[in-house]
Amino acid sequence: MTMTYDPENIFARILRGDIPNKTVAETAHTLAFHDIAPHAPHHVLVIPKGPYVDFADFAAHASVEEITDFHRTAAQICEGLGEGYRTISNSGGHGGQEVPHYHLHILGGRPLGPMLTR
Ligand code: AMP
């Protein structure tokens, strides 16, 4: 079940300009910026500008324009990672989500190893 959106979460504050970010790409509906604590040489976060908590909330409630824009913006960043990359979206407690604003991690720049430790 999706939580209620918290407008004080850190990515909402980045979108309002209260907190700086290292922007990689920005469109009408989407912002991409460098993760502050990167797990790989290339670690970018892609977020919708709308107030969606997680993947399921975004998929269920965003407009077709927002969903298309989000994925095309993310894909353009991925295309620059010629040796390959990984996209991850964490959700909820079991997913290990820390920031309750939907985001896609794009990781690359080195071999990333197995998907999960068992
Ligand atoms: P998640 O655990 O999937 O919710 O990921 C949240 C990510 O946000 C983590 O990788 C953090 O390093 C990253 N993060 C937290 N605060 C900031 C910030 N101010 N700027 C950039 N990335 C951040």
PDB file of C-alpha atoms and ligand atoms in Angstrom:
ATOM      1  CA  MET A   1       0.000   0.000   0.000  1.00  0.00           C
ATOM      2  CA  THR A   2       1.361   3.430  -0.935  1.00  0.00           C
ATOM      3  CA  MET A   3       2.001   5.981   1.845  1.00  0.00           C
ATOM      4  CA  THR A   4       0.688   9.532   1.822  1.00  0.00           C
ATOM      5  CA  TYR A   5       3.174  11.882   0.123  1.00  0.00           C
ATOM      6  CA  ASP A   6       5.304  13.930   2.559  1.00  0.00           C
ATOM      7  CA  PRO A   7       5.998  17.354   0.988  1.00  0.00           C
ATOM      8  CA  GLU A   8       8.927  17.872   3.397  1.00  0.00           C
ATOM      9  CA  ASN A   9      10.952  14.950   2.026  1.00  0.00           C
ATOM     10  CA  ILE A  10      14.440  15.869   0.803  1.00  0.00           C
ATOM     11  CA  PHE A  11      13.698  15.465  -2.905  1.00  0.00           C
ATOM     12  CA  ALA A  12      10.639  17.726  -2.627  1.00  0.00           C
ATOM     13  CA  ARG A  13      12.954  20.282  -1.017  1.00  0.00           C
ATOM     14  CA  ILE A  14      15.434  19.886  -3.894  1.00  0.00           C
ATOM     15  CA  LEU A  15      12.575  20.438  -6.379  1.00  0.00           C
ATOM     16  CA  ARG A  16      11.565  23.616  -4.520  1.00  0.00           C
ATOM     17  CA  GLY A  17      15.165  24.857  -4.697  1.00  0.00           C
ATOM     18  CA  ASP A  18      15.620  24.776  -0.899  1.00  0.00           C
ATOM     19  CA  ILE A  19      18.539  22.317  -1.210  1.00  0.00           C
ATOM     20  CA  PRO A  20      21.153  22.383  -4.004  1.00  0.00           C
ATOM     21  CA  ASN A  21      21.723  19.504  -6.379  1.00  0.00           C
ATOM     22  CA  LYS A  22      24.141  18.601  -9.157  1.00  0.00           C
ATOM     23  CA  THR A  23      21.732  18.512 -12.090  1.00  0.00           C
ATOM     24  CA  VAL A  24      22.355  16.108 -14.969  1.00  0.00           C
ATOM     25  CA  ALA A  25      19.123  16.733 -16.896  1.00  0.00           C
ATOM     26  CA  GLU A  26      15.915  18.674 -16.401  1.00  0.00           C
ATOM     27  CA  THR A  27      12.672  18.689 -18.375  1.00  0.00           C
ATOM     28  CA  ALA A  28       9.139  19.922 -17.743  1.00  0.00           C
ATOM     29  CA  HIS A  29       8.276  16.841 -15.662  1.00  0.00           C
ATOM     30  CA  THR A  30      11.580  15.281 -14.620  1.00  0.00           C
ATOM     31  CA  LEU A  31      14.830  16.100 -12.788  1.00  0.00           C
ATOM     32  CA  ALA A  32      18.012  13.992 -12.827  1.00  0.00           C
ATOM     33  CA  PHE A  33      20.913  14.708 -10.475  1.00  0.00           C
ATOM     34  CA  HIS A  34      23.981  13.070  -8.975  1.00  0.00           C
ATOM     35  CA  ASP A  35      23.467  10.952  -5.854  1.00  0.00           C
ATOM     36  CA  ILE A  36      25.172  12.601  -2.869  1.00  0.00           C
ATOM     37  CA  ALA A  37      26.652   9.262  -1.704  1.00  0.00           C
ATOM     38  CA  PRO A  38      27.410   7.372  -4.931  1.00  0.00           C
ATOM     39  CA  HIS A  39      27.582   3.559  -4.944  1.00  0.00           C
ATOM     40  CA  ALA A  40      29.383   3.485  -8.315  1.00  0.00           C
ATOM     41  CA  PRO A  41      31.459   5.907 -10.437  1.00  0.00           C
ATOM     42  CA  HIS A  42      28.217   6.888 -12.160  1.00  0.00           C
ATOM     43  CA  HIS A  43      25.213   7.177  -9.824  1.00  0.00           C
ATOM     44  CA  VAL A  44      22.365   9.393 -10.955  1.00  0.00           C
ATOM     45  CA  LEU A  45      18.882   9.725  -9.477  1.00  0.00           C
ATOM     46  CA  VAL A  46      15.935  10.448 -11.765  1.00  0.00           C
ATOM     47  CA  ILE A  47      12.803  11.855 -10.124  1.00  0.00           C
ATOM     48  CA  PRO A  48       9.442  13.053 -11.392  1.00  0.00           C
ATOM     49  CA  LYS A  49       8.586  16.630 -10.439  1.00  0.00           C
ATOM     50  CA  GLY A  50       5.116  15.501  -9.319  1.00  0.00           C
ATOM     51  CA  PRO A  51       4.379  14.255  -5.780  1.00  0.00           C
ATOM     52  CA  TYR A  52       4.632  10.459  -6.125  1.00  0.00           C
ATOM     53  CA  VAL A  53       5.854   8.280  -3.278  1.00  0.00           C
ATOM     54  CA  ASP A  54       7.121   5.287  -5.209  1.00  0.00           C
ATOM     55  CA  PHE A  55       7.028   3.353  -8.463  1.00  0.00           C
ATOM     56  CA  ALA A  56       3.504   1.998  -7.962  1.00  0.00           C
ATOM     57  CA  ASP A  57       2.128   5.454  -7.051  1.00  0.00           C
ATOM     58  CA  PHE A  58       3.798   6.991 -10.119  1.00  0.00           C
ATOM     59  CA  ALA A  59       2.603   4.258 -12.484  1.00  0.00           C
ATOM     60  CA  ALA A  60      -0.968   4.463 -11.153  1.00  0.00           C
ATOM     61  CA  HIS A  61      -1.420   8.236 -10.888  1.00  0.00           C
ATOM     62  CA  ALA A  62       0.995  10.134 -13.152  1.00  0.00           C
ATOM     63  CA  SER A  63      -0.144  11.361 -16.565  1.00  0.00           C
ATOM     64  CA  VAL A  64       1.004   9.715 -19.786  1.00  0.00           C
ATOM     65  CA  GLU A  65       3.113  12.826 -20.449  1.00  0.00           C
ATOM     66  CA  GLU A  66       4.867  12.563 -17.079  1.00  0.00           C
ATOM     67  CA  ILE A  67       5.513   8.827 -17.462  1.00  0.00           C
ATOM     68  CA  THR A  68       6.838   9.202 -21.017  1.00  0.00           C
ATOM     69  CA  ASP A  69       9.024  12.166 -20.118  1.00  0.00           C
ATOM     70  CA  PHE A  70      10.445  10.389 -17.058  1.00  0.00           C
ATOM     71  CA  HIS A  71      11.424   7.259 -18.957  1.00  0.00           C
ATOM     72  CA  ARG A  72      12.847   9.065 -21.975  1.00  0.00           C
ATOM     73  CA  THR A  73      14.937  11.326 -19.731  1.00  0.00           C
ATOM     74  CA  ALA A  74      16.239   8.298 -17.823  1.00  0.00           C
ATOM     75  CA  ALA A  75      16.922   6.402 -21.056  1.00  0.00           C
ATOM     76  CA  GLN A  76      18.977   9.272 -22.477  1.00  0.00           C
ATOM     77  CA  ILE A  77      21.213   9.120 -19.408  1.00  0.00           C
ATOM     78  CA  CYS A  78      21.496   5.329 -19.724  1.00  0.00           C
ATOM     79  CA  GLU A  79      22.458   5.609 -23.390  1.00  0.00           C
ATOM     80  CA  GLY A  80      25.602   7.465 -22.327  1.00  0.00           C
ATOM     81  CA  LEU A  81      26.759   4.414 -20.338  1.00  0.00           C
ATOM     82  CA  GLY A  82      28.043   2.340 -23.244  1.00  0.00           C
ATOM     83  CA  GLU A  83      29.518  -0.460 -21.117  1.00  0.00           C
ATOM     84  CA  GLY A  84      26.189  -1.117 -19.408  1.00  0.00           C
ATOM     85  CA  TYR A  85      24.318   0.049 -16.347  1.00  0.00           C
ATOM     86  CA  ARG A  86      21.735  -0.928 -13.725  1.00  0.00           C
ATOM     87  CA  THR A  87      18.497   0.792 -12.798  1.00  0.00           C
ATOM     88  CA  ILE A  88      17.028   0.286  -9.317  1.00  0.00           C
ATOM     89  CA  SER A  89      13.923   1.643  -7.634  1.00  0.00           C
ATOM     90  CA  ASN A  90      13.537   0.911  -3.930  1.00  0.00           C
ATOM     91  CA  SER A  91      10.080   0.988  -2.348  1.00  0.00           C
ATOM     92  CA  GLY A  92       8.941   0.753   1.249  1.00  0.00           C
ATOM     93  CA  GLY A  93      10.608  -0.931   4.182  1.00  0.00           C
ATOM     94  CA  HIS A  94      11.546  -4.230   2.542  1.00  0.00           C
ATOM     95  CA  GLY A  95      12.768  -2.334  -0.523  1.00  0.00           C
ATOM     96  CA  GLY A  96      15.037  -0.170   1.635  1.00  0.00           C
ATOM     97  CA  GLN A  97      13.563   3.123   0.433  1.00  0.00           C
ATOM     98  CA  GLU A  98      15.031   6.068   2.364  1.00  0.00           C
ATOM     99  CA  VAL A  99      13.486   9.006   0.528  1.00  0.00           C
ATOM    100  CA  PRO A 100       9.703   8.803   0.043  1.00  0.00           C
ATOM    101  CA  HIS A 101       9.635  10.515  -3.368  1.00  0.00           C
ATOM    102  CA  TYR A 102       9.762   8.133  -6.348  1.00  0.00           C
ATOM    103  CA  HIS A 103      13.244   7.873  -7.845  1.00  0.00           C
ATOM    104  CA  LEU A 104      15.168   5.672 -10.201  1.00  0.00           C
ATOM    105  CA  HIS A 105      18.832   4.998  -9.471  1.00  0.00           C
ATOM    106  CA  ILE A 106      21.041   4.705 -12.571  1.00  0.00           C
ATOM    107  CA  LEU A 107      24.353   3.051 -11.739  1.00  0.00           C
ATOM    108  CA  GLY A 108      27.332   2.346 -13.957  1.00  0.00           C
ATOM    109  CA  GLY A 109      30.968   3.055 -14.673  1.00  0.00           C
ATOM    110  CA  ARG A 110      32.254  -0.297 -13.349  1.00  0.00           C
ATOM    111  CA  PRO A 111      31.129  -3.941 -13.299  1.00  0.00           C
ATOM    112  CA  LEU A 112      28.298  -3.954 -10.769  1.00  0.00           C
ATOM    113  CA  GLY A 113      28.443  -7.583  -9.652  1.00  0.00           C
ATOM    114  CA  PRO A 114      25.470  -9.776  -8.772  1.00  0.00           C
ATOM    115  CA  MET A 115      22.048  -8.194  -8.439  1.00  0.00           C
ATOM    116  CA  LEU A 116      21.646  -9.004  -4.723  1.00  0.00           C
ATOM    117  CA  THR A 117      23.487 -10.868  -2.003  1.00  0.00           C
ATOM    118  CA  ARG A 118      21.376 -13.899  -1.103  1.00  0.00           C
TER     119      ARG A 118
HETATM  120  P1  AMP B   1      16.672   5.198  -1.550  1.00  0.00           P
HETATM  121  O1  AMP B   1      17.328   4.409  -0.455  1.00  0.00           O
HETATM  122  O2  AMP B   1      16.355   4.338  -2.759  1.00  0.00           O
HETATM  123  O3  AMP B   1      15.470   5.965  -1.049  1.00  0.00           O
HETATM  124  O4  AMP B   1      17.755   6.214  -2.082  1.00  0.00           O
HETATM  125  C1  AMP B   1      17.858   7.529  -1.639  1.00  0.00           C
HETATM  126  C2  AMP B   1      19.124   8.073  -2.221  1.00  0.00           C
HETATM  127  O5  AMP B   1      19.101   9.470  -2.098  1.00  0.00           O
HETATM  128  C3  AMP B   1      20.409   7.576  -1.539  1.00  0.00           C
HETATM  129  O6  AMP B   1      21.241   6.922  -2.494  1.00  0.00           O
HETATM  130  C4  AMP B   1      21.051   8.883  -1.016  1.00  0.00           C
HETATM  131  O7  AMP B   1      22.464   8.886  -1.112  1.00  0.00           O
HETATM  132  C5  AMP B   1      20.418   9.919  -1.917  1.00  0.00           C
HETATM  133  N1  AMP B   1      20.342  11.268  -1.376  1.00  0.00           N
HETATM  134  C6  AMP B   1      19.894  11.646  -0.163  1.00  0.00           C
HETATM  135  N2  AMP B   1      19.948  12.985  -0.015  1.00  0.00           N
HETATM  136  C7  AMP B   1      20.451  13.467  -1.181  1.00  0.00           C
HETATM  137  C8  AMP B   1      20.758  14.773  -1.666  1.00  0.00           C
HETATM  138  N3  AMP B   1      20.546  15.883  -0.916  1.00  0.00           N
HETATM  139  N4  AMP B   1      21.255  14.893  -2.928  1.00  0.00           N
HETATM  140  C9  AMP B   1      21.471  13.810  -3.675  1.00  0.00           C
HETATM  141  N5  AMP B   1      21.186  12.541  -3.285  1.00  0.00           N
HETATM  142  C10 AMP B   1      20.697  12.366  -2.048  1.00  0.00           C
END
